[in-house]
Coordinates of C-alpha atoms (C1' of nucleotides) in Angstrom, one line a residue:
Chain Q
M1 CA 72.0 169.5 73.0
I2 CA 73.0 166.5 75.1
K3 CA 71.4 163.2 74.9
I4 CA 71.4 160.7 77.7
D5 CA 70.9 157.0 77.2
P6 CA 69.4 155.5 80.4
R7 CA 70.1 152.1 79.0
S8 CA 73.8 152.7 78.9
T9 CA 76.0 151.1 81.5
H10 CA 77.8 154.4 81.9
P11 CA 76.5 156.7 84.7
Y12 CA 74.6 159.8 83.6
Y13 CA 77.3 162.1 84.8
E14 CA 80.0 160.4 82.7
Q15 CA 77.7 160.5 79.6
I16 CA 77.4 164.3 80.2
I17 CA 81.2 164.7 80.5
S18 CA 81.8 162.7 77.3
A19 CA 79.2 164.7 75.4
I20 CA 80.7 168.1 76.4
K21 CA 84.2 166.9 75.6
Q22 CA 83.0 165.7 72.2
Q23 CA 81.4 169.0 71.4
C24 CA 84.6 170.7 72.3
L25 CA 86.5 168.5 69.9
A26 CA 84.0 169.1 67.2
K27 CA 84.3 172.8 67.8
V28 CA 80.6 173.1 68.6
L29 CA 81.7 174.4 71.9
L30 CA 84.6 176.9 71.9
P31 CA 86.7 178.4 74.7
G32 CA 84.8 181.1 76.4
D33 CA 81.4 179.7 75.5
K34 CA 78.9 179.8 78.4
L35 CA 77.4 176.6 79.5
P36 CA 73.8 176.4 80.8
S37 CA 73.5 176.6 84.6
V38 CA 73.2 173.4 86.5
R39 CA 69.5 173.8 87.0
E40 CA 68.9 174.8 83.4
M41 CA 70.7 171.8 82.0
A42 CA 69.0 169.6 84.5
G43 CA 65.7 170.8 83.2
T44 CA 66.6 170.4 79.6
I45 CA 67.9 166.8 79.7
L46 CA 65.6 165.8 82.5
V47 CA 68.2 164.7 85.0
N48 CA 68.6 165.4 88.7
P49 CA 70.6 168.7 89.2
N50 CA 73.0 166.7 91.5
T51 CA 74.0 164.7 88.5
I52 CA 74.8 167.8 86.4
S53 CA 76.7 169.2 89.3
K54 CA 78.8 166.1 89.6
A55 CA 79.6 166.3 85.8
Y56 CA 80.6 170.0 86.0
Q57 CA 82.8 169.3 89.0
E58 CA 84.7 166.6 87.2
L59 CA 85.0 168.7 84.1
E60 CA 86.4 171.5 86.1
R61 CA 88.9 169.2 87.8
Q62 CA 90.0 168.1 84.3
G63 CA 90.4 171.7 83.2
V64 CA 87.7 171.5 80.5
I65 CA 85.5 174.1 82.0
E66 CA 85.8 177.0 84.5
T67 CA 83.3 178.2 87.0
L68 CA 83.3 181.9 87.7
R69 CA 81.6 182.6 91.0
G70 CA 78.2 184.1 90.5
K71 CA 78.7 184.5 86.7
G72 CA 78.4 181.0 85.4
T73 CA 80.3 178.2 83.8
Y74 CA 82.5 178.5 80.7
I75 CA 84.5 176.4 78.4
A76 CA 88.2 176.8 79.4
E77 CA 91.2 177.6 77.2
R78 CA 92.9 174.4 76.3
Q79 CA 96.0 173.9 78.3
A80 CA 98.2 171.1 79.4
T81 CA 97.4 170.5 83.1
P82 CA 99.3 168.3 85.4
L83 CA 96.2 166.2 85.4
N84 CA 96.6 165.3 81.8
K85 CA 99.6 163.0 82.5
E86 CA 97.4 161.2 85.1
L87 CA 94.5 160.8 82.7
E88 CA 96.9 159.5 80.0
L89 CA 98.2 156.8 82.4
K90 CA 94.6 155.9 83.2
L91 CA 93.9 155.5 79.4
Q92 CA 97.0 153.4 79.0
K93 CA 95.8 151.0 81.7
Q94 CA 92.4 150.9 80.1
L95 CA 93.9 150.0 76.8
E96 CA 95.8 147.1 78.4
E97 CA 92.5 145.5 79.4
F98 CA 91.0 146.3 76.1
C99 CA 93.8 144.6 74.2
L100 CA 93.5 141.5 76.5
E101 CA 89.8 141.2 75.5
A102 CA 90.6 141.9 71.8
L103 CA 93.4 139.4 71.7
Y104 CA 91.2 136.8 73.3
L105 CA 88.6 137.4 70.6
E106 CA 91.4 137.0 68.1
I107 CA 90.9 140.4 66.6
P108 CA 94.0 141.3 64.7
K109 CA 95.7 144.5 65.7
E110 CA 95.3 145.9 62.2
T111 CA 91.5 145.8 62.8
L112 CA 92.0 147.8 66.0
T113 CA 94.2 150.3 64.1
K114 CA 91.5 150.7 61.5
W115 CA 88.8 151.2 64.2
I116 CA 90.9 153.9 65.8
E117 CA 91.3 155.7 62.5
D118 CA 87.6 155.6 61.9
N119 CA 86.8 157.0 65.3
Y120 CA 89.4 159.8 65.1
Q121 CA 88.0 160.9 61.7
K122 CA 84.4 160.8 62.9
L123 CA 85.1 162.7 66.1
K124 CA 86.9 165.5 64.4
K125 CA 84.3 166.0 61.7
E126 CA 81.1 165.7 63.8
Chain U
M1 CA 99.2 132.9 90.6
I2 CA 96.5 135.5 90.4
K3 CA 96.9 138.9 92.0
I4 CA 93.9 141.0 93.1
D5 CA 94.1 144.7 93.5
P6 CA 91.6 145.8 96.2
R7 CA 92.0 149.4 95.1
S8 CA 91.0 148.8 91.5
T9 CA 87.6 150.0 90.4
H10 CA 87.1 146.6 88.8
P11 CA 85.2 144.1 90.9
Y12 CA 87.2 141.2 92.2
Y13 CA 85.5 138.6 90.0
E14 CA 86.3 140.6 86.9
Q15 CA 89.9 140.8 87.9
I16 CA 90.0 137.1 88.2
I17 CA 88.3 136.6 84.8
S18 CA 90.9 138.9 83.2
A19 CA 93.8 137.2 84.9
I20 CA 92.7 133.7 83.7
K21 CA 92.2 134.9 80.2
Q22 CA 95.6 136.5 80.2
Q23 CA 97.2 133.3 81.3
C24 CA 95.4 131.5 78.5
L25 CA 96.8 133.9 76.0
A26 CA 100.2 133.6 77.4
K27 CA 100.0 129.8 77.2
V28 CA 100.5 129.6 80.9
L29 CA 97.2 127.8 81.0
L30 CA 96.5 125.4 78.2
P31 CA 93.3 123.6 77.1
G32 CA 92.6 120.7 79.5
D33 CA 94.6 122.2 82.4
K34 CA 92.8 121.9 85.7
L35 CA 92.1 125.1 87.6
P36 CA 92.3 125.1 91.4
S37 CA 89.0 124.4 93.0
V38 CA 86.8 127.2 94.1
R39 CA 87.8 126.8 97.7
E40 CA 91.4 126.4 97.0
M41 CA 91.7 129.5 94.9
A42 CA 89.6 131.4 97.4
G43 CA 92.2 130.4 100.0
T44 CA 95.1 131.4 97.8
I45 CA 94.0 134.8 96.8
L46 CA 92.1 135.5 100.0
V47 CA 88.8 136.1 98.5
N48 CA 85.4 134.5 99.4
P49 CA 84.6 131.3 97.5
N50 CA 81.4 132.8 96.2
T51 CA 83.4 135.4 94.4
I52 CA 85.6 132.8 92.7
S53 CA 82.4 130.9 91.9
K54 CA 81.0 133.9 90.1
A55 CA 84.2 134.3 88.1
Y56 CA 84.2 130.7 87.1
Q57 CA 80.6 130.8 86.1
E58 CA 81.1 133.8 83.9
L59 CA 84.2 132.2 82.3
E60 CA 82.2 129.1 81.6
R61 CA 79.5 131.2 80.0
Q62 CA 82.1 132.7 77.8
G63 CA 83.4 129.3 76.8
V64 CA 86.9 129.9 78.4
I65 CA 86.5 127.1 80.9
E66 CA 84.5 123.9 81.4
T67 CA 83.0 122.6 84.6
L68 CA 82.9 118.9 85.1
R69 CA 80.3 117.9 87.6
G70 CA 81.9 117.1 90.9
K71 CA 85.3 116.8 89.3
G72 CA 86.5 120.3 88.8
T73 CA 87.1 123.1 86.4
Y74 CA 89.2 122.9 83.3
I75 CA 90.5 125.2 80.5
A76 CA 88.3 124.6 77.5
E77 CA 89.3 124.1 73.9
R78 CA 89.2 127.5 72.1
Q79 CA 86.1 127.8 69.9
A80 CA 84.0 130.6 68.5
T81 CA 80.9 130.9 70.6
P82 CA 77.8 132.9 69.4
L83 CA 78.7 135.2 72.3
N84 CA 81.9 136.3 70.7
K85 CA 80.2 138.6 68.1
E86 CA 78.3 140.2 71.0
L87 CA 81.6 140.8 72.9
E88 CA 83.2 142.2 69.8
L89 CA 80.5 144.8 69.4
K90 CA 80.9 145.8 73.1
L91 CA 84.6 146.2 72.5
Q92 CA 83.9 148.5 69.5
K93 CA 81.7 150.7 71.6
Q94 CA 84.3 150.9 74.3
L95 CA 86.9 152.0 71.8
E96 CA 84.7 154.8 70.7
E97 CA 84.8 156.3 74.2
F98 CA 88.4 155.6 74.5
C99 CA 89.2 157.5 71.3
L100 CA 87.2 160.5 72.5
E101 CA 89.3 160.6 75.7
A102 CA 92.5 160.2 73.7
L103 CA 91.7 162.8 71.2
Y104 CA 90.8 165.2 73.9
L105 CA 94.2 164.6 75.5
E106 CA 95.7 165.3 72.0
I107 CA 97.3 161.9 71.8
P108 CA 98.1 161.2 68.1
K109 CA 96.6 158.1 66.7
E110 CA 100.1 156.8 65.9
T111 CA 100.8 156.7 69.7
L112 CA 97.6 154.6 70.2
T113 CA 98.7 152.3 67.5
K114 CA 102.1 151.9 69.1
W115 CA 100.5 151.2 72.5
I116 CA 98.4 148.5 71.0
E117 CA 101.4 146.8 69.4
D118 CA 103.2 146.9 72.7
N119 CA 100.3 145.3 74.5
Y120 CA 99.8 142.7 71.9
Q121 CA 103.4 141.7 72.1
K122 CA 103.5 141.7 75.9
L123 CA 100.3 139.7 76.3
K124 CA 101.5 137.0 73.9
K125 CA 104.9 136.6 75.5
E126 CA 104.1 136.8 79.2
Chain L
M1 CA 52.5 137.7 92.4
I2 CA 55.1 135.0 92.2
K3 CA 54.9 131.7 94.0
I4 CA 58.0 129.8 94.9
D5 CA 57.8 126.0 95.5
P6 CA 60.5 125.1 98.1
R7 CA 60.1 121.4 97.2
S8 CA 60.8 121.9 93.5
T9 CA 64.1 120.6 92.2
H10 CA 64.4 123.9 90.3
P11 CA 66.4 126.5 92.2
Y12 CA 64.5 129.5 93.4
Y13 CA 66.1 131.9 91.0
E14 CA 65.0 129.7 88.1
Q15 CA 61.5 129.6 89.4
I16 CA 61.5 133.4 89.5
I17 CA 62.8 133.6 86.0
S18 CA 60.1 131.3 84.7
A19 CA 57.3 133.1 86.5
I20 CA 58.3 136.5 85.1
K21 CA 58.6 135.1 81.6
Q22 CA 55.2 133.5 82.0
Q23 CA 53.7 136.8 83.1
C24 CA 55.2 138.4 80.0
L25 CA 53.7 135.9 77.7
A26 CA 50.3 136.2 79.4
K27 CA 50.6 140.0 79.0
V28 CA 50.3 140.5 82.7
L29 CA 53.7 142.2 82.4
L30 CA 54.1 144.5 79.5
P31 CA 57.2 146.2 78.0
G32 CA 58.0 149.3 80.2
D33 CA 56.4 147.9 83.3
K34 CA 58.4 148.4 86.4
L35 CA 59.3 145.3 88.4
P36 CA 59.4 145.5 92.2
S37 CA 62.8 146.3 93.5
V38 CA 65.1 143.5 94.5
R39 CA 64.4 144.1 98.2
E40 CA 60.7 144.5 97.8
M41 CA 60.3 141.3 95.9
A42 CA 62.6 139.6 98.3
G43 CA 60.2 140.7 101.1
T44 CA 57.1 139.6 99.2
I45 CA 58.1 136.1 98.3
L46 CA 60.3 135.6 101.4
V47 CA 63.5 134.9 99.6
N48 CA 67.0 136.5 100.1
P49 CA 67.6 139.7 98.0
N50 CA 70.7 138.0 96.5
T51 CA 68.5 135.3 95.0
I52 CA 66.2 137.9 93.4
S53 CA 69.3 139.7 92.2
K54 CA 70.6 136.6 90.5
A55 CA 67.2 136.1 88.8
Y56 CA 67.1 139.7 87.5
Q57 CA 70.6 139.5 86.2
E58 CA 69.9 136.4 84.2
L59 CA 66.7 137.9 82.9
E60 CA 68.6 140.9 81.8
R61 CA 71.2 138.7 80.1
Q62 CA 68.4 137.1 78.2
G63 CA 67.0 140.5 77.2
V64 CA 63.7 140.0 79.1
I65 CA 64.2 143.0 81.4
E66 CA 66.3 146.1 81.5
T67 CA 68.1 147.5 84.5
L68 CA 68.2 151.3 84.8
R69 CA 71.0 152.5 87.0
G70 CA 69.7 153.5 90.4
K71 CA 66.2 153.7 89.1
G72 CA 64.9 150.1 88.9
T73 CA 64.2 147.2 86.7
Y74 CA 61.7 147.2 83.7
I75 CA 60.3 144.8 81.2
A76 CA 62.2 145.2 78.0
E77 CA 60.9 145.5 74.5
R78 CA 60.9 142.0 72.9
Q79 CA 63.7 141.5 70.5
A80 CA 65.7 138.7 69.0
T81 CA 69.0 138.5 70.8
P82 CA 72.0 136.5 69.6
L83 CA 71.4 134.4 72.7
N84 CA 68.1 133.2 71.3
K85 CA 69.6 130.8 68.8
E86 CA 71.6 129.3 71.6
L87 CA 68.6 128.8 73.8
E88 CA 66.7 127.3 70.9
L89 CA 69.4 124.7 70.4
K90 CA 69.3 123.9 74.2
L91 CA 65.6 123.4 73.9
Q92 CA 66.0 121.0 71.0
K93 CA 68.4 118.9 73.0
Q94 CA 66.0 118.8 75.9
L95 CA 63.2 117.6 73.7
E96 CA 65.3 114.7 72.6
E97 CA 65.5 113.4 76.1
F98 CA 61.9 114.2 76.7
C99 CA 60.9 112.0 73.7
L100 CA 63.0 109.1 74.9
E101 CA 61.2 109.1 78.2
A102 CA 57.8 109.5 76.5
L103 CA 58.4 106.7 74.1
Y104 CA 59.5 104.5 76.9
L105 CA 56.2 105.2 78.7
E106 CA 54.5 104.3 75.4
I107 CA 52.9 107.7 75.1
P108 CA 51.8 108.2 71.5
K109 CA 53.1 111.3 69.8
E110 CA 49.5 112.5 69.3
T111 CA 49.2 112.8 73.0
L112 CA 52.4 114.9 73.2
T113 CA 51.1 117.1 70.4
K114 CA 47.9 117.6 72.3
W115 CA 49.7 118.4 75.5
I116 CA 51.7 121.0 73.7
E117 CA 48.6 122.6 72.3
D118 CA 47.0 122.7 75.7
N119 CA 50.1 124.4 77.2
Y120 CA 50.4 126.9 74.4
Q121 CA 46.8 127.9 74.9
K122 CA 47.0 128.1 78.7
L123 CA 50.2 130.1 78.7
K124 CA 48.8 132.7 76.2
K125 CA 45.6 133.2 78.1
E126 CA 46.7 133.1 81.7
Chain C
M1 CA 78.2 100.1 74.6
I2 CA 77.3 103.2 76.6
K3 CA 78.9 106.5 76.1
I4 CA 79.1 109.1 78.8
D5 CA 79.6 112.8 78.1
P6 CA 81.4 114.4 81.0
R7 CA 80.5 117.8 79.6
S8 CA 76.8 117.2 79.7
T9 CA 74.9 118.9 82.5
H10 CA 73.1 115.6 83.2
P11 CA 74.6 113.5 85.9
Y12 CA 76.4 110.4 84.8
Y13 CA 73.8 108.0 86.3
E14 CA 71.0 109.7 84.4
Q15 CA 73.0 109.4 81.2
I16 CA 73.4 105.7 81.9
I17 CA 69.6 105.3 82.6
S18 CA 68.8 107.1 79.3
A19 CA 71.2 105.0 77.3
I20 CA 69.8 101.7 78.6
K21 CA 66.2 102.8 78.0
Q22 CA 67.2 103.9 74.5
Q23 CA 68.7 100.6 73.7
C24 CA 65.5 98.9 75.0
L25 CA 63.4 101.0 72.7
A26 CA 65.8 100.3 69.8
K27 CA 65.5 96.5 70.6
V28 CA 69.3 96.3 71.1
L29 CA 68.4 95.1 74.5
L30 CA 65.6 92.7 74.9
P31 CA 63.7 91.3 77.9
G32 CA 65.8 88.7 79.6
D33 CA 69.1 90.0 78.3
K34 CA 71.8 90.1 81.0
L35 CA 73.4 93.4 81.8
P36 CA 77.1 93.6 82.8
S37 CA 77.7 93.6 86.5
V38 CA 78.1 96.9 88.3
R39 CA 81.9 96.5 88.5
E40 CA 82.2 95.3 84.9
M41 CA 80.3 98.2 83.5
A42 CA 82.2 100.6 85.8
G43 CA 85.4 99.3 84.3
T44 CA 84.1 99.6 80.7
I45 CA 82.8 103.1 80.8
L46 CA 85.4 104.3 83.3
V47 CA 83.0 105.5 85.9
N48 CA 82.9 105.0 89.7
P49 CA 80.9 101.8 90.6
N50 CA 78.7 103.8 92.9
T51 CA 77.5 105.7 89.9
I52 CA 76.5 102.5 88.0
S53 CA 74.9 101.2 91.2
K54 CA 72.8 104.3 91.4
A55 CA 71.7 104.0 87.8
Y56 CA 70.7 100.3 88.2
Q57 CA 68.8 101.1 91.4
E58 CA 66.7 103.7 89.6
L59 CA 66.2 101.5 86.6
E60 CA 65.0 98.7 88.9
R61 CA 62.6 101.2 90.7
Q62 CA 61.2 102.0 87.3
G63 CA 60.7 98.4 86.4
V64 CA 63.2 98.5 83.4
I65 CA 65.5 95.9 84.9
E66 CA 65.4 93.2 87.5
T67 CA 68.1 92.1 89.8
L68 CA 68.2 88.4 90.7
R69 CA 70.2 87.9 93.9
G70 CA 73.6 86.4 93.1
K71 CA 72.7 85.8 89.5
G72 CA 72.9 89.3 88.0
T73 CA 70.8 92.0 86.4
Y74 CA 68.4 91.5 83.5
I75 CA 66.2 93.5 81.3
A76 CA 62.6 93.1 82.6
E77 CA 59.5 92.2 80.8
R78 CA 57.7 95.4 79.9
Q79 CA 54.7 96.0 82.1
A80 CA 52.6 98.9 83.2
T81 CA 53.8 99.6 86.8
P82 CA 52.0 102.0 89.1
L83 CA 55.1 104.1 88.8
N84 CA 54.4 104.8 85.1
K85 CA 51.5 107.1 86.0
E86 CA 53.9 109.0 88.3
L87 CA 56.6 109.3 85.6
E88 CA 54.0 110.5 83.1
L89 CA 52.9 113.3 85.4
K90 CA 56.5 114.3 85.9
L91 CA 56.8 114.4 82.1
Q92 CA 53.8 116.6 81.8
K93 CA 55.2 119.0 84.3
Q94 CA 58.4 119.1 82.4
L95 CA 56.6 119.8 79.1
E96 CA 54.9 122.8 80.8
E97 CA 58.2 124.5 81.4
F98 CA 59.4 123.4 78.0
C99 CA 56.5 125.1 76.3
L100 CA 57.0 128.3 78.4
E101 CA 60.6 128.5 77.0
A102 CA 59.5 127.7 73.5
L103 CA 56.7 130.2 73.5
Y104 CA 59.0 132.8 74.8
L105 CA 61.4 132.1 71.9
E106 CA 58.4 132.4 69.6
I107 CA 58.8 128.8 68.3
P108 CA 55.5 127.9 66.7
K109 CA 53.8 124.7 68.0
E110 CA 54.0 123.2 64.5
T111 CA 57.8 123.3 64.8
L112 CA 57.6 121.5 68.2
T113 CA 55.3 118.9 66.7
K114 CA 57.8 118.3 63.9
W115 CA 60.7 118.0 66.3
I116 CA 58.8 115.4 68.2
E117 CA 58.0 113.4 65.1
D118 CA 61.7 113.5 64.1
N119 CA 62.7 112.2 67.5
Y120 CA 60.2 109.5 67.6
Q121 CA 61.3 108.2 64.3
K122 CA 65.0 108.4 65.1
L123 CA 64.6 106.6 68.5
K124 CA 62.6 103.7 67.0
K125 CA 65.1 103.1 64.2
E126 CA 68.4 103.4 66.0
Chain T
dG1 C1' 65.8 154.1 97.0
dT2 C1' 68.1 151.3 93.3
dG3 C1' 70.9 147.4 91.8
dG4 C1' 75.9 145.4 92.2
dT5 C1' 79.4 143.3 94.9
dC6 C1' 81.3 141.0 98.7
dT7 C1' 81.9 138.2 103.1
dA8 C1' 80.9 134.3 106.2
dG9 C1' 78.8 130.3 106.7
dA10 C1' 75.6 126.6 105.4
dC11 C1' 73.6 122.7 102.8
dC12 C1' 73.1 119.9 98.6
dA13 C1' 74.0 116.8 94.5
dC14 C1' 77.5 114.5 92.1
dT15 C1' 82.1 112.0 91.6
Chain R
dG1 C1' 86.4 116.8 97.2
dT2 C1' 83.8 119.4 93.6
dG3 C1' 80.8 123.2 92.0
dG4 C1' 75.8 125.3 92.8
dT5 C1' 72.5 127.5 95.6
dC6 C1' 71.0 130.0 99.4
dT7 C1' 70.7 133.1 103.7
dA8 C1' 72.0 137.1 106.5
dG9 C1' 74.1 141.1 106.6
dA10 C1' 77.2 144.8 104.9
dC11 C1' 79.0 148.5 101.8
dC12 C1' 79.1 151.0 97.4
dA13 C1' 77.9 153.9 93.3
dC14 C1' 74.2 156.1 91.0
dT15 C1' 69.6 158.6 90.9

DNA sequence: GTGGTCTAGACCACT
DNA sequence: GTGGTCTAGACCACT
């Protein structure tokens, strides 16, 4: 079950990508599990099929899922792809801006560290 | 000196906002310092004056700078605005998504902590 | 229907903001109602789309409306935002100057009280 | 002694007008009192003479002060001028927008009434 | 179609 | 000279 927040500033397709990754981390979705078809999911979460399609394409690019022609879409085996380095660099850039904002708000780094720990724990349990 | 990256996904005006905040943190800009006029800065970084204006207006809203009618724009005294709490909550939300991504890439939280420390040090010194 | 007065000292975008708030108070616009698109309203009241955009963005900042990505703009559920306290303080300052002017014109405070009552009644009914 | 706040959104000349009216109400300035010359006041409050000039001109238009050629500027006898009706209408317009804002912030009219009483008392005593 | 961003160029009030 | 507002017209991401 994926929930979309239309009020979020994040595009629908990104919200879908996040939700699926989250369920992988929480072991709700396991390698080999079949995902609903584009149309099916579009019907379930009431979103345009194009939007689902876009999410699936990006998930495939990132190696999270695999599409088997005519068979469907499946959660992929976890594996280090060359893309991961790229994504990691992107994350690092993002953190840079994040820290700028945090420092400007005078948030001590200990608070950030604590927030991260909280998030890590929550994401693993869920 | 502010550098704009036209390839960035961040709008120009946000890049300008970040750059000025960064220079405040690094004590390159101090309270009371005069910023270049809208037109002057527009000429320097080759961006339309309206774009600079938008950045300045948002910076003023955030309490980073002060606009003196017909005189110019100045770095403001630091002070907690009611907006700060709001911005902090936004940051916390952002970190949530960040951690999801990081966990998915199997980045240990110790690495994140280290990255944060590096950023904090760099931003203060610069 | 929104009417703009080109002779007013108030900028167009402020007049639009006032008009929409007024219609919310008068229950002409209710939470969930869709506002005309930026271009549509621009065409109706013969103002540049950018100006409408500016008004919508400020209204969103104040929590009066909500923007749904690629879908449109809607009247938001009423709720106290942290901004409200700020706006209230601004109003109080404004009243100070207002009273100075009124006292100078020797308008008794009972008259002011009556004016306020009239306005309150009119704005709720309209 | 007049104090100018460069941070205020109100133009300098309006601040000067307000200050002089306020001192009249508080009987610090009485009919017949001589005001400093444009240049003198400009020197005292560190403002461009043009700005003082503009303030004096508007004060004269409103019948608050009188300029006697070659002699100087004096506080005028209070008298109902035809302008007063005009200013009163302007105030009423202003109050309309003020009430819109107040109602939107759900400030009860009793609060406004109290604020007005406070201001009236303060302005008369000062 | 929807809002967000940006450029080029203009006019205005205030200092 | 300074920032604020506005028009006309363009391009972009998202639905």
